[in-house]
Coordinates of C-alpha atoms in Angstrom, one line a residue:
M2 CA -18.2 2.9 -8.1
K3 CA -20.3 0.2 -9.3
S4 CA -22.0 -2.4 -6.1
S5 CA -20.2 -5.4 -7.8
Q6 CA -17.2 -3.4 -7.2
A7 CA -17.9 -2.3 -3.4
E8 CA -15.2 -3.1 -0.7
W9 CA -13.4 -5.9 -3.3
W10 CA -10.6 -6.1 -1.0
R11 CA -12.6 -6.6 2.3
N12 CA -11.8 -11.0 1.3
F13 CA -9.4 -10.3 -1.6
F14 CA -6.5 -11.3 0.5
T15 CA -6.6 -15.0 1.1
G16 CA -5.5 -18.5 -0.7
L17 CA -2.9 -18.3 -3.4
T18 CA -3.6 -14.8 -3.5
V19 CA -1.6 -14.4 0.0
D20 CA 1.5 -16.6 -1.3
L21 CA 1.9 -15.0 -4.9
W22 CA 2.4 -12.1 -2.9
R23 CA 4.9 -14.1 0.2
Q24 CA 7.1 -14.9 -3.4
A25 CA 6.5 -11.6 -5.6
I26 CA 8.1 -9.5 -2.9
P27 CA 12.6 -10.3 -2.0
E28 CA 14.2 -9.4 1.0
E29 CA 16.4 -7.2 -0.5
L30 CA 13.6 -5.0 -1.7
T31 CA 11.9 -4.6 1.3
R32 CA 15.4 -3.9 2.8
S33 CA 15.5 -0.3 -0.3
E34 CA 12.3 -0.4 0.9
A35 CA 13.0 0.1 4.6
D36 CA 16.5 2.5 3.7
F37 CA 14.6 4.7 2.0
L38 CA 11.4 5.8 4.7
E39 CA 14.0 5.7 7.6
K40 CA 15.9 8.6 5.2
I41 CA 12.5 10.1 4.8
F42 CA 11.2 9.8 7.5
R43 CA 14.4 11.2 9.7
L44 CA 13.5 9.6 12.4
P45 CA 15.2 8.4 16.3
P46 CA 15.4 4.5 17.1
R47 CA 11.8 3.7 19.6
S48 CA 9.3 5.9 17.3
E49 CA 6.5 4.9 16.7
I50 CA 5.7 4.3 13.0
L51 CA 2.0 3.0 11.5
D52 CA 2.4 0.8 8.3
V53 CA -1.3 1.1 6.9
P54 CA -2.1 -1.4 5.4
C55 CA 1.0 -3.5 6.5
G56 CA 0.0 -7.0 4.3
N57 CA 2.5 -9.2 5.6
G58 CA 4.1 -7.7 8.1
R59 CA 7.1 -8.0 6.0
L60 CA 8.6 -3.7 6.4
S61 CA 7.1 -4.0 9.9
I62 CA 9.4 -5.7 11.5
E63 CA 12.1 -5.3 9.3
L64 CA 11.9 -1.3 10.5
A65 CA 11.1 -3.0 13.9
A66 CA 14.1 -4.8 14.2
R67 CA 15.8 -1.6 13.6
G68 CA 14.9 0.0 16.0
F69 CA 11.3 1.6 15.7
T70 CA 8.6 0.6 17.6
V71 CA 5.7 -0.1 14.9
T72 CA 2.1 -0.9 14.8
G73 CA 0.6 -2.7 11.6
V74 CA -2.4 -2.3 10.6
D75 CA -4.3 -4.8 7.7
I76 CA -7.7 -5.9 7.4
S77 CA -6.6 -9.3 5.8
P78 CA -6.5 -12.2 8.5
E79 CA -4.2 -14.8 6.6
F80 CA -1.6 -11.3 6.4
L81 CA -2.2 -10.6 9.7
G82 CA -1.6 -14.0 11.3
E83 CA 1.7 -14.8 9.3
A84 CA 2.6 -11.2 10.2
Q85 CA 2.3 -12.3 14.4
S86 CA 4.0 -15.3 13.3
K87 CA 6.7 -13.9 11.9
A88 CA 7.4 -11.3 14.2
K89 CA 7.2 -13.6 17.2
Q90 CA 10.4 -15.7 16.0
R91 CA 12.5 -12.7 15.3
E92 CA 11.4 -11.4 19.3
L93 CA 10.4 -8.4 17.8
Q94 CA 7.8 -6.7 19.6
I95 CA 4.8 -5.2 17.4
A96 CA 1.6 -4.1 17.1
F97 CA -0.6 -6.1 14.9
E98 CA -4.4 -5.0 14.6
K99 CA -6.9 -5.7 11.8
R100 CA -8.6 -2.8 10.8
D101 CA -10.2 -0.9 8.1
M102 CA -7.7 1.7 6.9
R103 CA -10.1 4.2 7.2
D104 CA -10.2 3.3 11.4
L105 CA -7.2 4.2 12.4
P106 CA -7.7 5.3 16.6
W107 CA -4.7 6.6 17.1
A108 CA -4.9 10.5 17.5
G109 CA -1.7 12.7 17.5
R110 CA 0.5 9.1 18.4
F111 CA 2.4 8.5 15.4
D112 CA 6.0 9.9 13.9
G113 CA 6.1 8.6 10.9
V114 CA 3.3 6.7 8.9
F115 CA 3.8 5.1 5.6
C116 CA 1.3 3.4 3.0
F117 CA 3.6 0.9 0.9
G118 CA 2.5 -2.0 -1.8
S119 CA 0.4 0.6 -4.4
S120 CA -2.8 0.1 -1.9
F121 CA -4.0 3.4 -2.4
G122 CA -6.5 4.1 -4.3
F123 CA -8.8 0.5 -3.7
L124 CA -12.1 2.9 -2.2
D125 CA -14.0 5.4 -3.6
D126 CA -13.2 8.4 -3.6
K127 CA -15.1 9.1 -0.3
G128 CA -13.2 6.4 1.2
N129 CA -10.4 7.7 -0.5
L130 CA -10.2 11.0 1.3
D131 CA -11.1 9.8 4.8
F132 CA -8.6 7.1 4.8
L133 CA -6.1 10.3 4.3
I134 CA -7.6 12.5 6.6
S135 CA -7.7 9.3 9.4
V136 CA -3.7 9.0 8.9
A137 CA -3.0 12.6 8.9
R138 CA -5.1 12.7 12.8
T139 CA -2.9 9.2 14.0
I140 CA 0.8 11.6 13.5
K141 CA 2.2 14.7 15.1
P142 CA 2.4 18.1 14.1
G143 CA 5.3 17.5 12.0
G144 CA 5.2 14.1 11.0
R145 CA 5.6 12.7 8.0
F146 CA 3.2 10.8 5.9
V147 CA 5.2 8.2 3.0
L148 CA 2.4 7.2 0.4
D149 CA 3.5 4.3 -2.3
A150 CA 0.9 6.4 -5.4
S151 CA 2.8 4.3 -8.3
K152 CA -1.1 3.2 -9.7
V153 CA -1.2 6.8 -10.8
A154 CA -2.5 7.7 -14.1
E155 CA 0.7 8.9 -15.5
I156 CA 2.1 5.2 -14.5
V157 CA -0.6 3.4 -15.4
L158 CA -2.1 4.4 -18.8
P159 CA 0.7 4.6 -20.6
R160 CA 1.4 1.4 -19.4
F161 CA -1.4 -0.2 -20.0
Q162 CA -2.4 -3.3 -21.0
N163 CA -5.5 -5.6 -21.7
R164 CA -4.0 -8.9 -20.4
E165 CA -0.6 -9.7 -18.8
E166 CA 0.2 -13.2 -17.5
T167 CA 3.7 -13.8 -15.1
Q168 CA 4.7 -16.5 -13.4
I169 CA 6.0 -16.4 -9.7
G170 CA 7.4 -18.9 -8.6
D171 CA 5.5 -21.7 -8.9
I172 CA 2.2 -19.7 -9.2
L173 CA 0.5 -18.7 -12.1
F174 CA -0.7 -14.8 -12.0
I175 CA -3.1 -13.8 -14.9
E176 CA -4.7 -10.2 -14.7
E177 CA -7.4 -8.7 -17.6
N178 CA -7.9 -5.4 -17.0
S179 CA -10.3 -2.6 -18.5
Y180 CA -10.4 0.4 -17.8
D181 CA -13.7 3.0 -17.0
P182 CA -12.7 6.2 -18.0
S183 CA -16.3 7.5 -16.5
E184 CA -15.2 6.9 -13.2
G185 CA -11.5 7.0 -13.3
R186 CA -10.9 3.3 -12.8
M187 CA -9.6 0.3 -13.9
I188 CA -11.1 -3.4 -13.1
T189 CA -8.8 -6.0 -13.8
E190 CA -9.7 -9.9 -13.5
Y191 CA -6.7 -12.1 -11.8
T192 CA -6.0 -15.3 -11.9
F193 CA -3.4 -17.7 -10.0
E194 CA -2.8 -21.5 -11.0
R195 CA -0.7 -23.6 -9.4
E196 CA -0.2 -27.5 -9.3
G197 CA -4.5 -27.4 -11.3
K198 CA -5.5 -24.9 -8.3
V199 CA -7.2 -22.7 -9.8
E200 CA -8.9 -19.1 -8.1
R201 CA -10.3 -16.0 -9.7
R202 CA -10.6 -12.3 -8.3
T203 CA -11.6 -9.0 -9.2
G204 CA -10.3 -6.1 -8.5
S205 CA -11.1 -2.1 -9.0
E206 CA -8.6 0.4 -8.3
R207 CA -9.3 4.6 -8.9
I208 CA -6.5 5.2 -10.9
Y209 CA -5.9 9.6 -9.8
T210 CA -4.0 11.4 -12.0
Y211 CA -0.4 13.0 -9.8
R212 CA -2.4 16.6 -9.7
E213 CA -5.3 14.8 -7.7
V214 CA -3.1 12.8 -5.4
C215 CA -1.8 15.7 -4.0
Q216 CA -4.9 17.7 -3.9
L217 CA -6.2 14.7 -2.1
L218 CA -3.4 15.2 0.0
Q219 CA -4.0 18.4 1.0
D220 CA -7.5 18.5 0.8
A221 CA -6.8 16.2 4.2
G222 CA -4.0 18.2 6.3
F223 CA -1.1 17.9 4.4
K224 CA 2.0 19.7 2.7
I225 CA 3.5 18.1 -0.3
I226 CA 7.7 16.8 0.8
A227 CA 8.6 16.0 -2.0
S228 CA 7.8 13.2 -5.3
C229 CA 10.2 10.7 -5.7
G230 CA 10.5 8.8 -8.9
S231 CA 12.5 5.9 -7.1
L232 CA 13.1 4.2 -4.3
N233 CA 16.6 6.8 -4.7
Q234 CA 14.5 9.7 -4.2
E235 CA 14.8 10.8 -7.7
P236 CA 12.4 13.7 -9.2
F237 CA 9.1 11.9 -10.4
A238 CA 8.8 12.4 -14.0
L239 CA 6.6 11.0 -17.3
G240 CA 8.1 7.6 -17.6
S241 CA 9.0 7.3 -13.7
R242 CA 7.9 3.7 -13.2
H243 CA 7.2 4.2 -8.9
L244 CA 6.1 7.4 -7.1
F245 CA 6.9 8.4 -3.6
I246 CA 4.8 11.2 -2.3
V247 CA 6.8 12.5 1.2
A248 CA 3.6 15.1 2.8
E249 CA 3.8 16.6 6.0
K250 CA 1.3 17.7 8.8
T251 CA 0.7 20.7 8.7
N252 CA -3.1 21.3 10.9
P253 CA -2.9 20.6 14.8

């Protein structure tokens, strides 16, 4: 990865980016994703679940309200502040911690872990594998990990556009994309506009193939259980718009 792209995510999620994310995800989708996770995890109430990265805590809060013991990890102080405030309003006890997603110090603690929001692929190849290894270390043997890998090549490249412009709530969201085949990365220049205020960010994501993601999971100590192309658990296939990989920890 080029030095200009390294660790772009550390200061990305601030200001209008956070406001956009808040408006972009309807509550109905959060409930549907939580329903999906409940079905996949097959865990009794009070089981321990890790949400990494947790963003503004929308899924952590929904799962805690359903009786699970949840820990959320994120790098963004703004996201974490909002998550803590919302959990307090709903009188929910959730442990939110500011950490790099590779820094997961809870050996063998969690019954289930999930990574949603298309957050996988921000790091370089070593970093992405290190993240999966850290996740595996936190899960009890036989526990499950659910990875939203919806930025795989089979989904992204057939629909690739150099420029996309979307109005989300009161924010105009512009993406200008380029793809570097030598690095297997998509570089995006983001623009956020609201009431004359403009913020710009640059992001870079590793675009793995489906097979490459499965191999990374296996290298980290997971067995692939299922690959779903939707929250309805339809099998992933070329043409699917999403990819949720269900993996089970195999190593002790």
